[in-house]
Coordinates of C-alpha atoms in Angstrom, one line a residue:
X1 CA 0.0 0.0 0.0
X2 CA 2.5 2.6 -1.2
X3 CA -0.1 5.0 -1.5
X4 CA -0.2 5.1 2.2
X5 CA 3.7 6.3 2.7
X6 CA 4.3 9.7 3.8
X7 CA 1.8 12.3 5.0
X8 CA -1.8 11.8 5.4
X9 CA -4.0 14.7 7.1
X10 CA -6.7 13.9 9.5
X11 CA -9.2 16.3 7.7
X12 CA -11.2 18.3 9.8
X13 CA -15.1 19.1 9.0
X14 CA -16.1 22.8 8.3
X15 CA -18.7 24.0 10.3
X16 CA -21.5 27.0 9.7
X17 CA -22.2 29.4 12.6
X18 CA -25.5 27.3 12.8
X19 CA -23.6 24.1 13.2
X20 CA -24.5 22.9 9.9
X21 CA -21.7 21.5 7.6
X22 CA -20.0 23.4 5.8
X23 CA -19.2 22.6 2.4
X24 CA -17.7 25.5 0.6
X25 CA -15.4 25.5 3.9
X26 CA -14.6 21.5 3.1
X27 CA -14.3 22.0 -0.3
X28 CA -11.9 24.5 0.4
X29 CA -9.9 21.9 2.6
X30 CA -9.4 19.3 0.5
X31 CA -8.4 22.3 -2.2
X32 CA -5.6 22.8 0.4
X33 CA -4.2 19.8 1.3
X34 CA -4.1 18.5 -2.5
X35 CA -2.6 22.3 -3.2
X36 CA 0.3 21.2 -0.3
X37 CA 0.9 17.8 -2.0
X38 CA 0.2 15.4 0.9
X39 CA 0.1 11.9 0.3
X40 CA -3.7 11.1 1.1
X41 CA -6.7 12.2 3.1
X42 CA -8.3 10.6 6.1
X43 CA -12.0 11.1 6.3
X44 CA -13.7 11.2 9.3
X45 CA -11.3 10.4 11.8
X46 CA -11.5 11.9 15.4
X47 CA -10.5 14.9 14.1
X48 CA -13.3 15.5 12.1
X49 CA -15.8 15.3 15.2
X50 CA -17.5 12.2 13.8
X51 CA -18.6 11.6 17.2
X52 CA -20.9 14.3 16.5
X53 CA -22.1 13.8 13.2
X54 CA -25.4 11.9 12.1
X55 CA -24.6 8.5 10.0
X56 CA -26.6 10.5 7.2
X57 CA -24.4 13.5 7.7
X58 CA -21.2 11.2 7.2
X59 CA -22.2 9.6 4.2
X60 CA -22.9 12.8 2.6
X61 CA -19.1 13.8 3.2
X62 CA -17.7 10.7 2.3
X63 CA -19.5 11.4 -1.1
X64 CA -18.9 14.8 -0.9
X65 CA -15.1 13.9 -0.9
X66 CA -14.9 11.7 -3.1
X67 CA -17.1 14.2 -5.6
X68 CA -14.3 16.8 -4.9
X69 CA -11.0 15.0 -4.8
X70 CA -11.9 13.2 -8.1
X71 CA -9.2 11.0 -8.5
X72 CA -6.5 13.2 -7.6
X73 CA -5.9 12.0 -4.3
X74 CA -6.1 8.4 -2.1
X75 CA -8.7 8.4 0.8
X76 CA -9.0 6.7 4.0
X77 CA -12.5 6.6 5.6
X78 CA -12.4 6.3 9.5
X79 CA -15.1 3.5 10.5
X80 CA -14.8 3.0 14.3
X81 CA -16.4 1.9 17.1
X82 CA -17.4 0.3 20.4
X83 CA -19.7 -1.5 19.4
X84 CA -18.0 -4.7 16.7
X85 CA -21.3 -6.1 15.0
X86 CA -22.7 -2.5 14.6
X87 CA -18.7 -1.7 12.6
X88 CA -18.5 -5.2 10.8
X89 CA -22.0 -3.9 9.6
X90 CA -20.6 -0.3 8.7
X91 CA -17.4 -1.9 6.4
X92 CA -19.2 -4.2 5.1
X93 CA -21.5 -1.9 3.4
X94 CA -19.1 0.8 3.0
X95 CA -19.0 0.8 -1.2
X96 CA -18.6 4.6 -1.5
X97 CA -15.9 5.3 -4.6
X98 CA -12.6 6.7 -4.2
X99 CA -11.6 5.4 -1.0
X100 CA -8.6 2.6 -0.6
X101 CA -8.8 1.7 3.1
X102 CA -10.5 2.1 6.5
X103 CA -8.7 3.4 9.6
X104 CA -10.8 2.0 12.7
X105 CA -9.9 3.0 16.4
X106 CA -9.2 1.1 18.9
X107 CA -12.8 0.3 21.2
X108 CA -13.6 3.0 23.2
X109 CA -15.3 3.0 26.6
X110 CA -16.1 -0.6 27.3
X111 CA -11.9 -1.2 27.8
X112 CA -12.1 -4.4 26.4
X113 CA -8.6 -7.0 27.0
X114 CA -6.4 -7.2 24.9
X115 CA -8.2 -10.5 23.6
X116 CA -11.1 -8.2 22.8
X117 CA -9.4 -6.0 20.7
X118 CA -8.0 -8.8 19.0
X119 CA -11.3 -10.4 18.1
X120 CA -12.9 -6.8 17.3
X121 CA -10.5 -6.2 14.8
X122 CA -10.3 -9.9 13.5
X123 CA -13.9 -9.8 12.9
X124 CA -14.0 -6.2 11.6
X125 CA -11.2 -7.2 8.9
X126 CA -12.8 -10.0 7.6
X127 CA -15.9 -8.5 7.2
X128 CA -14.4 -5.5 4.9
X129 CA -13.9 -5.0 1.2
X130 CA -10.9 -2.5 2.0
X131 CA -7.9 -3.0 4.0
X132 CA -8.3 -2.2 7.8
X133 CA -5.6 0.6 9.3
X134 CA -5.4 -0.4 13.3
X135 CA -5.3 2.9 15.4
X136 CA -4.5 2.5 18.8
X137 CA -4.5 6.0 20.9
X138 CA -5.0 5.2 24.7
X139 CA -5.9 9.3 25.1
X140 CA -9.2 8.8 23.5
X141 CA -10.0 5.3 24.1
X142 CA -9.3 4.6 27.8
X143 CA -7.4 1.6 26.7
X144 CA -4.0 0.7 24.8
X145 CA -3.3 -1.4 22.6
X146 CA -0.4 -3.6 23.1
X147 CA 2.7 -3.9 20.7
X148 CA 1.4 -7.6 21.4
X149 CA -1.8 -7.5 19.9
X150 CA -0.5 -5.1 17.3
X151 CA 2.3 -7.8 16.4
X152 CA -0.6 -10.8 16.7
X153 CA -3.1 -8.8 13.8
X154 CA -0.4 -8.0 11.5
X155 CA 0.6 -11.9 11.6
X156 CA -2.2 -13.9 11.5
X157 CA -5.0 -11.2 10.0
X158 CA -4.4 -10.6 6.3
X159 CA -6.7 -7.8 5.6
X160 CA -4.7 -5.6 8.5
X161 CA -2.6 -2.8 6.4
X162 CA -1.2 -1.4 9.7
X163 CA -1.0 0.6 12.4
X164 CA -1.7 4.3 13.5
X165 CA 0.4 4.6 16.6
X166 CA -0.1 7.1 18.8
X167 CA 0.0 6.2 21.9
X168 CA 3.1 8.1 23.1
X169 CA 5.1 5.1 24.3
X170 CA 8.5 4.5 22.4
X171 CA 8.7 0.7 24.0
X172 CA 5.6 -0.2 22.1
X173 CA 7.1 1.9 18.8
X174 CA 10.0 -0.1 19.0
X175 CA 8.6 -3.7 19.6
X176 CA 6.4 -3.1 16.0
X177 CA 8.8 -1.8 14.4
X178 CA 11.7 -4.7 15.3
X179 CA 9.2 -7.3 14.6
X180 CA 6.2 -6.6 12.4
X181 CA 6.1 -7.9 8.9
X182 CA 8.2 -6.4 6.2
X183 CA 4.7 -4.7 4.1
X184 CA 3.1 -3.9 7.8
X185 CA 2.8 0.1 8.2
X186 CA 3.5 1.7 11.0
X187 CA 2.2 5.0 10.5
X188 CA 2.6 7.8 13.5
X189 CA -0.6 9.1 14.8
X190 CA 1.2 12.3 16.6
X191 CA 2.8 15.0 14.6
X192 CA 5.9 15.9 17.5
X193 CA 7.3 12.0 16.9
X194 CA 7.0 11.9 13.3
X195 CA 10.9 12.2 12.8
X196 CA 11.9 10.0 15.3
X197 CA 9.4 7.4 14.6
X198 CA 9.9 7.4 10.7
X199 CA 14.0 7.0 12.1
X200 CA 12.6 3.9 13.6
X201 CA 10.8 2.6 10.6
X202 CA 7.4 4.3 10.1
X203 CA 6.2 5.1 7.1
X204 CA 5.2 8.9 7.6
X205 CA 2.3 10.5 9.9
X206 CA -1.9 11.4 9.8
X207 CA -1.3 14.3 10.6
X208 CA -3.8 16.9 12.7
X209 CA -1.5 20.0 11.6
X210 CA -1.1 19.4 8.1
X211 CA -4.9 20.5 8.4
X212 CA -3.1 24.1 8.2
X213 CA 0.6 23.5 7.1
X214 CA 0.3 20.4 4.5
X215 CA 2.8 21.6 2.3
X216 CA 5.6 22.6 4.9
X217 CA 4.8 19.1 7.0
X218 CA 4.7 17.2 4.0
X219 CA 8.1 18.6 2.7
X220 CA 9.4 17.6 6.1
X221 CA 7.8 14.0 5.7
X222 CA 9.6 13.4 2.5
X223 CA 13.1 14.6 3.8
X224 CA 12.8 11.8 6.9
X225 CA 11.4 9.2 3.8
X226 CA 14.7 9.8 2.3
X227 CA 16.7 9.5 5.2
X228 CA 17.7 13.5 5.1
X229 CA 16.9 13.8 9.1
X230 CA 19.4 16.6 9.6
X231 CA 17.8 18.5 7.0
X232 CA 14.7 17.8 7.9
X233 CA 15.6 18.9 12.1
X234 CA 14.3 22.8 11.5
X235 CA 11.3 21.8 10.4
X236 CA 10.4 19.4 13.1
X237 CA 12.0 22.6 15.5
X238 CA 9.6 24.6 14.4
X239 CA 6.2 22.8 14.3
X240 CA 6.8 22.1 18.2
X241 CA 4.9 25.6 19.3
X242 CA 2.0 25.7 17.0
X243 CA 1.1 21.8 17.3
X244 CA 1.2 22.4 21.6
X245 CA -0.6 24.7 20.9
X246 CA -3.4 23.2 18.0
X247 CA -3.5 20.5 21.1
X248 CA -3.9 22.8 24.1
X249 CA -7.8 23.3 24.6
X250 CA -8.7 20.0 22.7
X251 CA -8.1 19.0 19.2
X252 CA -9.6 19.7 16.3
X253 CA -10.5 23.7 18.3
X254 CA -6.4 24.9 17.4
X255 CA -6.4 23.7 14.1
X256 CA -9.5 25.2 13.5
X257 CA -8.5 28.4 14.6
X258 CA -5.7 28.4 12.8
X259 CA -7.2 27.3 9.2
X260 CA -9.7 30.3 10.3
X261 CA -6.4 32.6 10.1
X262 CA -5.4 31.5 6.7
X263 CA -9.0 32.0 4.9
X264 CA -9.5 28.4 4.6
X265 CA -12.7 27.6 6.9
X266 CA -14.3 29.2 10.5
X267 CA -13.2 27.8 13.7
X268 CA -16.7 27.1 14.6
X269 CA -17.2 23.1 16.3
X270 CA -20.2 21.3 18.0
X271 CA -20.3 21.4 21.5
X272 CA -18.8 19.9 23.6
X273 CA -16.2 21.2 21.8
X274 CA -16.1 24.6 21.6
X275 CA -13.5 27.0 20.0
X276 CA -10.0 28.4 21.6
X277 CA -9.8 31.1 24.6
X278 CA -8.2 34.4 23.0
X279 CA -5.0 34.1 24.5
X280 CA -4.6 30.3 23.0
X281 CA -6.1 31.7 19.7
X282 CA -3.9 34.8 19.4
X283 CA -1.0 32.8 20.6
X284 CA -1.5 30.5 17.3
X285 CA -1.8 33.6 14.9
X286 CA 1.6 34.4 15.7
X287 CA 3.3 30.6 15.3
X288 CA 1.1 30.4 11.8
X289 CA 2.5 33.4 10.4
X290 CA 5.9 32.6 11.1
X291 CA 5.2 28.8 9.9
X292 CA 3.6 30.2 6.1
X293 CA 5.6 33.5 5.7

């Protein structure tokens, strides 16, 4: 799946001041990340508050993206879940053109063993037309995923592509990445461990802050790719302000503010979100503007 190495963006979703999707704002998005050459797109990951959005409202994007992109770009369509026989239902109906695989999270809230997760995914992988990305991030989900588990799916599941890792622990990096299979991705899920964890053996990021800087993240991406990490140190310098703070008061709120900054879509979000404090906000106008000058 070399279509999947390098940068992928966790795409945000627009919204109207009357919390209705905004599609001239999305439209505008996908304009941008195709503009800043990124790899792929996700759609509707975590980042795009799918939590919040109505199964009718999804499909409509997924369409909507696929409309858009035309071609020009591989997708990824995030289809997760707690609940397994409601997601095996989900990718096995999932026929919507355009898109190449499925990223699915990790179970959230019921903090299922590690026995659990394997079934989940087992069953949600053989029940899919597409090729299943595993994402395990313990922030969200209340549970990790071990390197274990990771390691078990990549052996003995065939449909299982990889994994989005971010769950911040280097041990479990390290264990993938010395034993998974030679086509298994591992794929960082956290934009301030992108060059160390492609030095380890990933195969680039899904990113939340190529949302605003796809072009200068994905420049960076391909410098790592080709082992240039010393050239590609001042990048990864300077990202470290403005992705603390895209992450400071909840993700996708920074990101949001900042793409509001740039012209490309309002910071607006559906509660319980809700957007940046002015200090955090006006904090982010100044490490954008230094990041697209």
């Amino acid at each position: 799946m070399s279509m999947f190495f390098g940068t992928g963006v966790a795409m945000v979703t627009p919204f109207s001041a009357d919390g209705s999707v905004d599609y001239d704002g999305l439209e505008r998005t996908v304009e941008h990340l195709i503009q800043g050459k990124v790899e792929y797109i996700v759609v509707m990951g975590t980042t795009a508050e799918s939590a919040t959005l109505s199964s009718t409202e999804k499909k409509e994007i997924f369409d909507f993206v696929t409309k858009i992109t035309n071609k020009r770009i591989p997708l990824m369509a995030g289809i997760g879940g707690n609940n397994t026989a409601e997601i095996v239902e989900a990718v096995k109906n999932f026929d919507i053109p355009g898109y190449h695989a499925v990223l699915s999270v990790v179970p959230y809230y019921n903090k299922p063993n590690q026995e659990g997760i394997y079934q989940h995914y087992k069953a949600v992988a053989e029940a899919s037309k597409l090729p299943i990305l595993l994402y395990n991030v313990p922030g969200r989900t209340g549970i990790t995923m071990s390197a274990e588990t990771t390691l078990r799916l990549a052996n003995n599941v065939k449909n299982i592509l990889g994994v989005k890792e971010a769950s911040g622990s280097f041990d479990i990096f390290n264990q993938i990445a010395a034993h998974k299979p030679k086509d298994f991705l591992l794929i960082s899920g956290d934009d301030p461990v992108t060059l160390p964890m492609i030095a380890l053996g990933a195969s680039g990021i899904i990113s939340v802050i190529g949302n605003a800087v796809p072009a200068q993240l994905s420049n960076m991406v391909r410098k790592c790719l080709a082992g240039d990490f010393k050239g590609a140190q001042e990048a990864h310098f300077s990202f470290l302000e403005f992705t603390r703070l895209c992450f400071a008061e909840g993700n996708p709120a920074g990101v949001k503010s900042a793409m509001k900054q740039l012209g490309i879509c309002d910071d607006h979000l559906r509660l319980p979100l809700v957007k940046v404090s002015d200090g955090t906000r006006e904090k982010i106008v100044v490490e954008i503007q230094k990041l697209v000058r």
